[in-house]
Coordinates of C-alpha atoms and ligand atoms in Angstrom, one line a residue:
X547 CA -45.4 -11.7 20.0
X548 CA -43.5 -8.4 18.7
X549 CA -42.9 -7.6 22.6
X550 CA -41.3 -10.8 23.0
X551 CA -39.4 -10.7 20.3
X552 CA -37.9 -6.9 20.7
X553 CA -37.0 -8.1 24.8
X554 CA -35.3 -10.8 22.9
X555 CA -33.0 -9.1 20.9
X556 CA -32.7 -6.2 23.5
X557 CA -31.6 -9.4 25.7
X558 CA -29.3 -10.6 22.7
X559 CA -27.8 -7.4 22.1
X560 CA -26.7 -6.6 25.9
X561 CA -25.3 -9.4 26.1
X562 CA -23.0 -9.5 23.4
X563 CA -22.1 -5.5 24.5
X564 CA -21.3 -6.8 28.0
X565 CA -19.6 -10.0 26.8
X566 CA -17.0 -8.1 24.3
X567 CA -16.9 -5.3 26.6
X568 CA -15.6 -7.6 29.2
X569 CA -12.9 -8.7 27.0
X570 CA -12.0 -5.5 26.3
X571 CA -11.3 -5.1 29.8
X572 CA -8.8 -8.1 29.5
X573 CA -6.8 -7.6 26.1
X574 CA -4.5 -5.0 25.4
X575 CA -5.1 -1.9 23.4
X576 CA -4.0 1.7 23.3
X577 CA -4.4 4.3 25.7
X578 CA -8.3 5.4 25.2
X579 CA -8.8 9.1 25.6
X580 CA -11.9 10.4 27.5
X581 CA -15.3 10.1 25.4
X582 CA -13.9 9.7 22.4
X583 CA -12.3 6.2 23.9
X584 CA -9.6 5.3 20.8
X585 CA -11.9 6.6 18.0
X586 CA -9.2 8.4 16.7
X587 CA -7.4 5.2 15.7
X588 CA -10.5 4.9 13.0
X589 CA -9.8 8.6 11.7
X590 CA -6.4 8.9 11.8
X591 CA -4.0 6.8 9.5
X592 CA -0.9 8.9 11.5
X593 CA -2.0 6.6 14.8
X594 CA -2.8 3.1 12.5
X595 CA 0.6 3.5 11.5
X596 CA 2.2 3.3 14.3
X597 CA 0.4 0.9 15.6
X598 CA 0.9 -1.1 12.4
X599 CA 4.7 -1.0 12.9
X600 CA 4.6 -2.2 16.9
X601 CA 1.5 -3.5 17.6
X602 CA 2.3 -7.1 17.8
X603 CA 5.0 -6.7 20.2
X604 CA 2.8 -4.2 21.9
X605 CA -0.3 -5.7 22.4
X606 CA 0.0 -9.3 20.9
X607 CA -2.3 -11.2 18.4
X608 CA -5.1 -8.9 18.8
X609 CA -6.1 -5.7 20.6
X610 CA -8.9 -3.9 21.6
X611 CA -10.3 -0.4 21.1
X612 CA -12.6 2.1 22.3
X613 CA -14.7 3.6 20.2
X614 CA -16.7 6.2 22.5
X615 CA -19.0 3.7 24.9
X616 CA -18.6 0.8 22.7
X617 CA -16.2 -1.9 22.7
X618 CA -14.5 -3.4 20.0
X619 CA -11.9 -5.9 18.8
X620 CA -8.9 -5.4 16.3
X621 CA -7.4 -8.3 14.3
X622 CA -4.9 -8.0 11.8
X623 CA -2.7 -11.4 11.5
X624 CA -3.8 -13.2 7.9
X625 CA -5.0 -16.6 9.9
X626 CA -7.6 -14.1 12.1
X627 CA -8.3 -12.3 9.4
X628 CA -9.3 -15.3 7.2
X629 CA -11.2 -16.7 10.2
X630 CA -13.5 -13.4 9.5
X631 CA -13.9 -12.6 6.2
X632 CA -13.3 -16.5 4.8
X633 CA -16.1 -17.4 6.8
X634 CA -19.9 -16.8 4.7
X635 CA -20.4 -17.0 8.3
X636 CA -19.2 -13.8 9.3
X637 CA -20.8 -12.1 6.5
X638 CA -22.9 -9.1 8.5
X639 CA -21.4 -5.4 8.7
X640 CA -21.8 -3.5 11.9
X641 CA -22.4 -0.4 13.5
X642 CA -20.0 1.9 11.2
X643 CA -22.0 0.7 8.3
X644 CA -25.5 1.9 10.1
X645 CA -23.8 5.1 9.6
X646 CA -23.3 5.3 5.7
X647 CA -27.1 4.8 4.9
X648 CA -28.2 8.5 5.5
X649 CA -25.8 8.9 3.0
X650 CA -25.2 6.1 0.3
X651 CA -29.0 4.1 1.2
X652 CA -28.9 0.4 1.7
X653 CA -26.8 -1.6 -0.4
X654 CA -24.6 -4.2 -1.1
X655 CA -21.9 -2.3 1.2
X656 CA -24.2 -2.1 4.2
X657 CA -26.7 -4.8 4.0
X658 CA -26.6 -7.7 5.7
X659 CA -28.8 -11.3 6.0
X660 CA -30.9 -12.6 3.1
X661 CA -31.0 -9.0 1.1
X662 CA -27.1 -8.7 0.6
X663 CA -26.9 -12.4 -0.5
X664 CA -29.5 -12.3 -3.1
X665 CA -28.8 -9.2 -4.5
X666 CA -25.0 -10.4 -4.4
X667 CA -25.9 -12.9 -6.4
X668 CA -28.2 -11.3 -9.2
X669 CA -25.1 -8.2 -9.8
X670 CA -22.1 -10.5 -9.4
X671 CA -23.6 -12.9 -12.3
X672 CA -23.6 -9.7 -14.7
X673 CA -19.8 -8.4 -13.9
X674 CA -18.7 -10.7 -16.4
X675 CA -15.9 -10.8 -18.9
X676 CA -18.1 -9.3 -21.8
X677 CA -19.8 -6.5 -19.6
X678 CA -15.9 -5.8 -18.4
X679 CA -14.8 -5.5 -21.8
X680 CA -17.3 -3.0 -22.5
X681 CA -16.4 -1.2 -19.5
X682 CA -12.8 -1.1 -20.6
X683 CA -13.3 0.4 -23.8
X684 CA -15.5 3.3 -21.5
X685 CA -12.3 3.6 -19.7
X686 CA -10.3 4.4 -22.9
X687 CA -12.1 7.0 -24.0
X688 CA -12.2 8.9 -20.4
X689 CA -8.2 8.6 -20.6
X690 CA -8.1 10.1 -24.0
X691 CA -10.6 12.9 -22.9
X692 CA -8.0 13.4 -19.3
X693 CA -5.4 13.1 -22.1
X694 CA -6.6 16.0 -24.3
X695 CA -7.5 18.5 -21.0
X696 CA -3.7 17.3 -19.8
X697 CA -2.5 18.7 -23.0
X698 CA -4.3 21.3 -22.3
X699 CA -2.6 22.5 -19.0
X700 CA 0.6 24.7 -17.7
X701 CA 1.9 20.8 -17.3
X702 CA 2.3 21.2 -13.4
X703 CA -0.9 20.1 -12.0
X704 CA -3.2 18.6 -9.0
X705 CA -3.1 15.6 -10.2
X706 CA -6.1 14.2 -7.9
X707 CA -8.6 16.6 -9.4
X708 CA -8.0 15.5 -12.8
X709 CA -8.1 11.8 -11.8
X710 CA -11.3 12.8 -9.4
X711 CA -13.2 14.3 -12.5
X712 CA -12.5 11.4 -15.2
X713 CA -13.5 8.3 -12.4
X714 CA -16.3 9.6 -11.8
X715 CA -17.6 11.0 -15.8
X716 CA -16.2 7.2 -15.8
X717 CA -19.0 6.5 -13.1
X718 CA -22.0 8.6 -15.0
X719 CA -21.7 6.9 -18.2
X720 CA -21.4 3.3 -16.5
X721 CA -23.9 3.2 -14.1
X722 CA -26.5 6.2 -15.5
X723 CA -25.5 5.9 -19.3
X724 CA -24.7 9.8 -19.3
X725 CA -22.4 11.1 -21.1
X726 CA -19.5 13.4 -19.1
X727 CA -19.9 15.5 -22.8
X728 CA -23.1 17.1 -21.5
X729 CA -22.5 20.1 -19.7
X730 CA -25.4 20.3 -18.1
X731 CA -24.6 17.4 -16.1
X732 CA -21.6 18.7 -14.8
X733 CA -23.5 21.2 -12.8
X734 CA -26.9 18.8 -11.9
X735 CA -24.9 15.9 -10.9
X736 CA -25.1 15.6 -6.9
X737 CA -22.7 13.0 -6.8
X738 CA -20.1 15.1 -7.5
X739 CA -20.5 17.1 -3.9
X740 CA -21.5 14.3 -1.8
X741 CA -19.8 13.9 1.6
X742 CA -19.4 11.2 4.2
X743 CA -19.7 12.2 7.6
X744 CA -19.1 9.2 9.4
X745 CA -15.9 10.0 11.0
X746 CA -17.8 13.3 11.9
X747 CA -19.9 10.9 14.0
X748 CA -17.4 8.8 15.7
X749 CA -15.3 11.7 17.3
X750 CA -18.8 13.0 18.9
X751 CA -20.1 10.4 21.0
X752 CA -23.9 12.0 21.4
X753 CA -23.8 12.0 17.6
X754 CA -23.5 7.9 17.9
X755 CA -27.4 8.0 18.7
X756 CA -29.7 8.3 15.2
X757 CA -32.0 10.5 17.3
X758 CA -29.0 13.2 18.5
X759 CA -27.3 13.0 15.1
X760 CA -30.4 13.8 13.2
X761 CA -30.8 17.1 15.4
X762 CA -28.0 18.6 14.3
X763 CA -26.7 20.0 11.3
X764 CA -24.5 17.3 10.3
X765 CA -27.6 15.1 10.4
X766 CA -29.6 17.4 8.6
X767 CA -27.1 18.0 5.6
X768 CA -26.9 14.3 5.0
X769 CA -30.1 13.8 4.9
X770 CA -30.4 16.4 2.2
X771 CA -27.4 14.8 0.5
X772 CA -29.3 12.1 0.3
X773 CA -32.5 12.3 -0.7
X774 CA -30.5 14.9 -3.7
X775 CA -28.8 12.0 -4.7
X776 CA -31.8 9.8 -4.8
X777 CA -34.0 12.1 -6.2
X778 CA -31.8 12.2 -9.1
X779 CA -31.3 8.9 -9.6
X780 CA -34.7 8.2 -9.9
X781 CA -35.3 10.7 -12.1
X782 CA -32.5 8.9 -14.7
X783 CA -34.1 5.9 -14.3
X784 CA -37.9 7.5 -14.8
X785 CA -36.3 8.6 -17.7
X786 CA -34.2 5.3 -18.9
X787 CA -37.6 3.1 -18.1
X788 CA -39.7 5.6 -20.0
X789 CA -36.8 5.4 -23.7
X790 CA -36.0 1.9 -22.9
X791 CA -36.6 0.7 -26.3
X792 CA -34.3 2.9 -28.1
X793 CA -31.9 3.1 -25.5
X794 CA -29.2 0.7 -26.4
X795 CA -26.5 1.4 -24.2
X796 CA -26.0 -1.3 -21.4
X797 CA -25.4 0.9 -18.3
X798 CA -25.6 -0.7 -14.9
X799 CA -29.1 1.3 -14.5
X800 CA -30.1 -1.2 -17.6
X801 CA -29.0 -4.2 -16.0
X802 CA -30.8 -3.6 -12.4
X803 CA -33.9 -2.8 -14.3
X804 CA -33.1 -6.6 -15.8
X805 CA -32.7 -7.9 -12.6
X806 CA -35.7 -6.1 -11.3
X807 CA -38.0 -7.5 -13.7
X808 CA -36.7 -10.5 -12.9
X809 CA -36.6 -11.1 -9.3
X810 CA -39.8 -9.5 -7.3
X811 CA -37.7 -9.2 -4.1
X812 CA -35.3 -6.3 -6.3
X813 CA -37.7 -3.2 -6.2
X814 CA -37.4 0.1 -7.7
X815 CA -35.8 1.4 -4.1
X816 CA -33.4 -1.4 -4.5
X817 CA -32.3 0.1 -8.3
X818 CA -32.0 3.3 -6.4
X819 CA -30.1 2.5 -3.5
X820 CA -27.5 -0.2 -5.6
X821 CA -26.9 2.9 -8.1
X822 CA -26.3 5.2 -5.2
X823 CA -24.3 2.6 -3.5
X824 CA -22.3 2.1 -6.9
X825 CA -21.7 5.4 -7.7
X826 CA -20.4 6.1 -4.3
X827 CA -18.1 2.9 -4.1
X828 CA -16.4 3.1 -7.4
X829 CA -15.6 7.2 -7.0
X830 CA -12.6 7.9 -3.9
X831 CA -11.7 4.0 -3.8
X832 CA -10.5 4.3 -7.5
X833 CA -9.1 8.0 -7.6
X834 CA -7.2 7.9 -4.2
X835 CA -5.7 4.2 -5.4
X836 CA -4.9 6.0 -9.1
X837 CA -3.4 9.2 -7.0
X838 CA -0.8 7.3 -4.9
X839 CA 0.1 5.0 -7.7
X840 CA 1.6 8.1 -9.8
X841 CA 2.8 9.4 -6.4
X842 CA 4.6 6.8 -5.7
X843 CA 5.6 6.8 -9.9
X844 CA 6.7 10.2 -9.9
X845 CA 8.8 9.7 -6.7
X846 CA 10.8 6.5 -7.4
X847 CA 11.4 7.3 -11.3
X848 CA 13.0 3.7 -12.0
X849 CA 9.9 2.2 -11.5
X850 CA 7.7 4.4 -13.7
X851 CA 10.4 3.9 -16.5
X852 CA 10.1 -0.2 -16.2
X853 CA 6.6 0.3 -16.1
X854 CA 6.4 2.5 -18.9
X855 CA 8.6 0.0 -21.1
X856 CA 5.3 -2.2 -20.7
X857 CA 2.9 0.1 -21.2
X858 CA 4.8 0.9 -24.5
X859 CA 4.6 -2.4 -25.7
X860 CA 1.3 -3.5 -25.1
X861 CA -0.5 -0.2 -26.2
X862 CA 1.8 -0.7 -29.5
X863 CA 0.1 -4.3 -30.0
X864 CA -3.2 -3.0 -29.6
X865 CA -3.1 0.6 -31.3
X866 CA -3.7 2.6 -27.8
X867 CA -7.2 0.2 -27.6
X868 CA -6.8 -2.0 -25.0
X869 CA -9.1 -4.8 -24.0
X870 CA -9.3 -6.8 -21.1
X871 CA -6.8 -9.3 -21.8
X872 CA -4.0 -6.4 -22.8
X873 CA -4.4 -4.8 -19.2
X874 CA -3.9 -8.1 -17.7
X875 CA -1.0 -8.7 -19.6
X876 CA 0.2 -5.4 -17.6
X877 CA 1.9 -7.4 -14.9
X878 CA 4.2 -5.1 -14.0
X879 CA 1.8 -2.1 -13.5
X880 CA -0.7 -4.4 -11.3
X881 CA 2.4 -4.7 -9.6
X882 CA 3.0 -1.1 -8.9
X883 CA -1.0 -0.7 -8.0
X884 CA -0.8 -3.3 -5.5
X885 CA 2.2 -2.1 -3.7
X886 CA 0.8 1.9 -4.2
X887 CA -2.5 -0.1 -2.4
X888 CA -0.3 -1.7 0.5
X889 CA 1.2 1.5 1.9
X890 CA -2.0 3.5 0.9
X891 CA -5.3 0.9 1.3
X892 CA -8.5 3.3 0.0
X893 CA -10.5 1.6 2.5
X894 CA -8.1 1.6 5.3
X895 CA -10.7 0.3 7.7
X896 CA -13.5 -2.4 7.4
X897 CA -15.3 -4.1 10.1
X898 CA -17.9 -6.7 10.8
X899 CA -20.5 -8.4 13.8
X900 CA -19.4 -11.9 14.5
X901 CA -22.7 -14.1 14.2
X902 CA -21.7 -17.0 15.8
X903 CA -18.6 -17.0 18.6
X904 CA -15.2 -17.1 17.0
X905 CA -12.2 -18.8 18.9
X906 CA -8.7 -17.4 17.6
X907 CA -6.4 -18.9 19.3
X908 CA -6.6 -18.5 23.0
X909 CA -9.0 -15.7 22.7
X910 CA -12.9 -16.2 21.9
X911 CA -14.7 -13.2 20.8
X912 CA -18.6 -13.8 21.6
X913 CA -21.3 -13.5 18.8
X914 CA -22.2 -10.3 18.4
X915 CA -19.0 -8.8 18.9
X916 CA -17.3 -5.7 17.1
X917 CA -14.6 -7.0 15.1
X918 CA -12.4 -4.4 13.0
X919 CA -10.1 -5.0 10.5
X920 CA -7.6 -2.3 9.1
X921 CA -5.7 -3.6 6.1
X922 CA -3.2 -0.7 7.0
X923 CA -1.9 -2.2 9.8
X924 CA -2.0 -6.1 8.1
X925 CA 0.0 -4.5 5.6
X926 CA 2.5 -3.0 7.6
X927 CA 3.5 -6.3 9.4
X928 CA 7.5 -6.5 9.4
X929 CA 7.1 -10.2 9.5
X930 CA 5.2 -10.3 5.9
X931 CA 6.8 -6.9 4.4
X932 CA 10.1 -6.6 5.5
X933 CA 10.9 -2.8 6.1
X934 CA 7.2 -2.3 5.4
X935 CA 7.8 1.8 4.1
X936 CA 9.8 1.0 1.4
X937 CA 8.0 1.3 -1.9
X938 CA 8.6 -1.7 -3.6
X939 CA 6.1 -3.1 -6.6
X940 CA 8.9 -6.6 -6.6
X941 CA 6.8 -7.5 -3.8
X942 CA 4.2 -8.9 -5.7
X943 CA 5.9 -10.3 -8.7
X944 CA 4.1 -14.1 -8.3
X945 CA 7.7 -15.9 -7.3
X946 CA 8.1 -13.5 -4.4
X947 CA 4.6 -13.1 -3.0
X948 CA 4.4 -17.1 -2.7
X949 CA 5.0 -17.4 0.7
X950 CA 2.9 -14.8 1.6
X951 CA -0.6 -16.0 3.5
X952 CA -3.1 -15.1 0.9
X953 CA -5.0 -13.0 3.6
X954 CA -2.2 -11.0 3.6
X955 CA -2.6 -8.1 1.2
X956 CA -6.6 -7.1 1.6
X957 CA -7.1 -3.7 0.2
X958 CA -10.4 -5.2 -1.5
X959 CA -11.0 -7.1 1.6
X960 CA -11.5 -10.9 0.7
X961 CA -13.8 -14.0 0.9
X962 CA -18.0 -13.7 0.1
X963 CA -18.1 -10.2 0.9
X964 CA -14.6 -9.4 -0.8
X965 CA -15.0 -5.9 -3.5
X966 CA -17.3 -6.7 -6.2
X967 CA -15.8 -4.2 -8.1
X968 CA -12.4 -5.3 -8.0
X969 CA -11.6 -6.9 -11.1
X970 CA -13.3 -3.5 -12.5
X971 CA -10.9 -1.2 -10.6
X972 CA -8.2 -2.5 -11.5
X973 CA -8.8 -2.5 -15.4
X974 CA -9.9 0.9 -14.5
X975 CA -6.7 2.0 -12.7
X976 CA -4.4 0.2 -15.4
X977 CA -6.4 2.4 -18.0
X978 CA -6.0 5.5 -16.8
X979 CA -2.6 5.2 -15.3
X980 CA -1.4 3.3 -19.0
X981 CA -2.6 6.3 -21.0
X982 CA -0.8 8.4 -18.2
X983 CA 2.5 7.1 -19.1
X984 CA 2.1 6.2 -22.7
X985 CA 1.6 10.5 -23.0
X986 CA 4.3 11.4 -20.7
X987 CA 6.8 11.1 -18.1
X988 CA 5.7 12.2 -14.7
X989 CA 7.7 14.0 -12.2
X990 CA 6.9 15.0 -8.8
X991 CA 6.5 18.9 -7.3
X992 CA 8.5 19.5 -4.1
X993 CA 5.3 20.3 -2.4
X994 CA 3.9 17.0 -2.9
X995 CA 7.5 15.5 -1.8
X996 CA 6.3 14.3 1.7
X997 CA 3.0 12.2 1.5
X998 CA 0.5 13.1 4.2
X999 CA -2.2 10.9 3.9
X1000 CA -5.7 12.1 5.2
X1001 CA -8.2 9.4 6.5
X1002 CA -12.0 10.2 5.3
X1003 CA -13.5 6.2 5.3
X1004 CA -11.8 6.1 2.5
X1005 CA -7.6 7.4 2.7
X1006 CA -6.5 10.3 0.4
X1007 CA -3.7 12.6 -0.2
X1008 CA -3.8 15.7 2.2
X1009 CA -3.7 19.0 -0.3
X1010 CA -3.8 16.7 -3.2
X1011 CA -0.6 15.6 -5.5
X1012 CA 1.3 18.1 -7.1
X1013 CA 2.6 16.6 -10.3
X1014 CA 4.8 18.1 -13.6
X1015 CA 3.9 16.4 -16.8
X1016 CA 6.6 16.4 -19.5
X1017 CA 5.2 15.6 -22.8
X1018 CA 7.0 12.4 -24.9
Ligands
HEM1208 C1 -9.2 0.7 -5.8 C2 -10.5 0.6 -5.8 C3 -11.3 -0.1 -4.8 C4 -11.0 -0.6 -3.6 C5 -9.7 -0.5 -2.9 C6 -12.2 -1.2 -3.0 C7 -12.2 -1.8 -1.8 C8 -13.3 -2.4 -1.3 C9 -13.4 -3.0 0.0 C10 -12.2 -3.1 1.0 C11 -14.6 -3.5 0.2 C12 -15.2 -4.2 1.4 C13 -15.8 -3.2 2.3 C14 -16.2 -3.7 3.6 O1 -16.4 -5.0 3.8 O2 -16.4 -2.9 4.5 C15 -15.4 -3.2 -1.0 C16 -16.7 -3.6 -1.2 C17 -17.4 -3.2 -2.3 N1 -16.9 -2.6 -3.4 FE1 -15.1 -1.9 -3.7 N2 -13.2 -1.1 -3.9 C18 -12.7 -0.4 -5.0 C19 -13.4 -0.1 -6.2 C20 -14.7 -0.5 -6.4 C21 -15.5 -0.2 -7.6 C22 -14.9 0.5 -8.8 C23 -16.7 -0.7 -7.4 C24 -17.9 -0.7 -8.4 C25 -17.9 -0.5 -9.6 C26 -16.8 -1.3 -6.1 C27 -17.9 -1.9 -5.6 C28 -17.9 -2.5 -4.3 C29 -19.1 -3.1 -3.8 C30 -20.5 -3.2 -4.5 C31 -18.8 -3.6 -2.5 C32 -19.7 -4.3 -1.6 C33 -19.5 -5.8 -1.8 C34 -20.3 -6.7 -0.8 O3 -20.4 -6.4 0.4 O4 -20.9 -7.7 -1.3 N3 -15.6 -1.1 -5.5 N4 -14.6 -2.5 -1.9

């Protein structure tokens, strides 16, 4: 029985590698390079962007790319693209996302089938309005500590270190319950060293083979990583289970335990790998999106000083303690996130395994099939952002995004498997960059003039941003 059901999926899995490979050999893509095929295009924004600006007149609706041996299928036009991720069809990752669990473990982000839905649907019932509101007031105080250690600066700083540092003391005390006050943690934590090599990986074709990759020493440091990261998330929640009863704060550590005790299909290794997987996704998404927001603030003044006028206001109302409904009354600032997220996306790339056969158009992808999306080409379409470089946060004020095809602007991808941390990032963002302004006015240092943008899964400024605070 187990033989014939491994020559079955050997069967199904050749086919649907022959099947899209053929199409690859019939749609248009860029030039591959030798080995590496067009992996390139996943690690380099430099290339995405230029294929952003041309790629429809280039290539047409959809395009294909190498990646090594393996064949797959970019689609970036909002009607695709909601053919994909609307569908709870089209719900399983693929191959890329095989490479992130020697590092982050199996979690929401990389599970597929029956385990992503349920546990789906136990987290997503807890990120509620009440639980965001006590997450927001977590936020405050992390500004007023950045605040304090701002104050306590030349004034002309690395901005992204600063950011980097406060998301994720954010991170500790939301998901462990630690305070960023203990010292200790500072130096114990290994979530503040942990590395992604995935892109490592994709420019070494022998290091696309589990085997290969866990022979060398890229394999071996991240399996170290890992089992650092989850030896010390167990050891919080050994801890948390054993003080339970006079622990009151309501970290997410708490609410998995809930869930756990709950639901006999959540086990302890599930607490550990969602915690991991937390930790991990709410850390570079967050500080690269904060980062290029007061780039772009610092660089195009007029902006920061409208947004600013807000932030003014609404921290007035509320004496500098904002709750949920105060940063959504921040309108403008969401407005200068999203645009900050359309040129700059965190997660540039996503990608799934079509489980049924999709027809788009003309074209029919076969089950199975490699599908990539890159939200930095969608949102570099001329057709939906007219001269698609320019910074411009009036994009998105609601009468001129109405148009607009709602699978246009994805930076949190969208549909069932859309970020479940989304409405939690941007509260988070709005926080951090509201106390930002509120303190002082931001100006940019000439060596952060020209942005180069580095791509590491997630996208971040090259060198960091150079910034000059001037107290108000
Ligand atoms: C600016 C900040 C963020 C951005 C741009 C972002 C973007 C994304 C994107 C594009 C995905 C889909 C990935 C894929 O399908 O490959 C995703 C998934 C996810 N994000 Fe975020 N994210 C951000 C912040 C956060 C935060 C703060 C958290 C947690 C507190 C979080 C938790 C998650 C989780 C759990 C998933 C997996 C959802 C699922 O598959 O069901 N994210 N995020």
């Amino acid at each position: 029985m187990v033989i014939v059901l491994f020559v079955l999926l050997l069967y199904k899995e050749l086919l649907a590698y022959f099947q899209t490979a053929l199409l690859a050999f019939k749609v248009k893509g860029p030039k591959p390079l030798p080995f590496v095929g067009n992996a390139l295009l996943i690690n380099d924004s430099k290339k995405l962007e230029k294929i952003g600006s041309d790629c429809y007149e280039e290539y047409g609706p959809v395009f294909r790319a190498w990646i090594s041996f393996i064949p797959t299928i970019f689609i970036y036009q909002p009607d695709h693209l909601q053919a994909v991720l609307g569908s709870s069809k089209q719900t399983d990752k693929n191959f890329l996302y095989s490479y992130m669990h020697n590092f982050i473990g199996e979690g929401l982000i990389t599970n597929n089938g029956y385990k992503w839905l349920t546990h789906r649907k136990y987290i997503q019932s807890y990120f509620n309005i009440n639980y965001l509101d006590r997450c927001v007031k977590t936020f405050s105080k992390h500004s007023k500590m950045l605040i304090k250690k701002l104050d306590n600066s030349d004034g002309l700083i690395k901005i992204t270190n600063f950011v980097n540092d406060s998301v994720l003391n954010v991170l500790h005390e939301i998901v462990f319950g630690l305070q960023a006050e203990d010292e200790e943690l500072k130096t114990k934590s290994p979530f503040r060293k942990g590395k992604l090599l995935v892109h490592e990986r994709l420019t070494k074709p022998w290091m696309l083979f589990e085997f290969l990759y866990r022979l060398t020493s890229y394999g071996d440091m991240e399996i170290t990583q890992k089992s650092k990261l989850q030896n010390f998330t167990k050891q919080v929640l050994e801890n948390k289970k054993a003080n339970r009863k006079v622990n009151r704060e309501h970290s997410l550590l708490d609410i998995f335990i809930k869930i756990s005790e709950t639901h006999f299909d959540f086990t302890e290794e599930d607490i550990i790998n969602e915690a991991c997987t937390f930790m991990l996704a709410g850390q570079d998404s967050v500080s690269s999106a904060i980062s290029f927001t007061l780039y772009f603030l610092a660089k195009y003044t007029e902006y920061q000083d409208r947004a600013r006028e807000e932030v003014d206001e609404i921290l007035d109302s509320c004496e500098n303690n904002p709750k949920v409904s105060d940063l959504n009354d921040m309108k403008y600032l969401g407005c200068c996130i999203k645009e900050a997220l359309r040129l700059c996306p965190s997660v540039p790339i996503i990608a799934r395994k079509l489980s049924e056969k999709l027809v788009l158009d003309d074209i029919t992808l076969p089950s199975g099939c490699n599908v990539f999306i890159a939200p930095y080409i969608t949102h570099r379409l001329k057709h939906l952002y007219p001269n698609p470089e320019e910074y411009n946060p009036e994009r998105f004020f609601s009468e001129n995004g109405k148009s607009r095809h709602p699978y246009s602007f994805i930076p949190f991808s969208a549909g069932p498997r859309n970020c479940l941390g989304y409405k939690f990032a941007m509260l988070e963002m709005k926080t951090i960059i509201s106390y930002l302004l509120r303190n002082y006015c931001i100006h940019l240092d000439q060596r952060s003039d020209k942005l180069n943008v580095l791509y590491r899964i997630t996208l971040r400024a090259k060198g960091g941003i150079w910034i000059k605070l001037e107290k108000r």
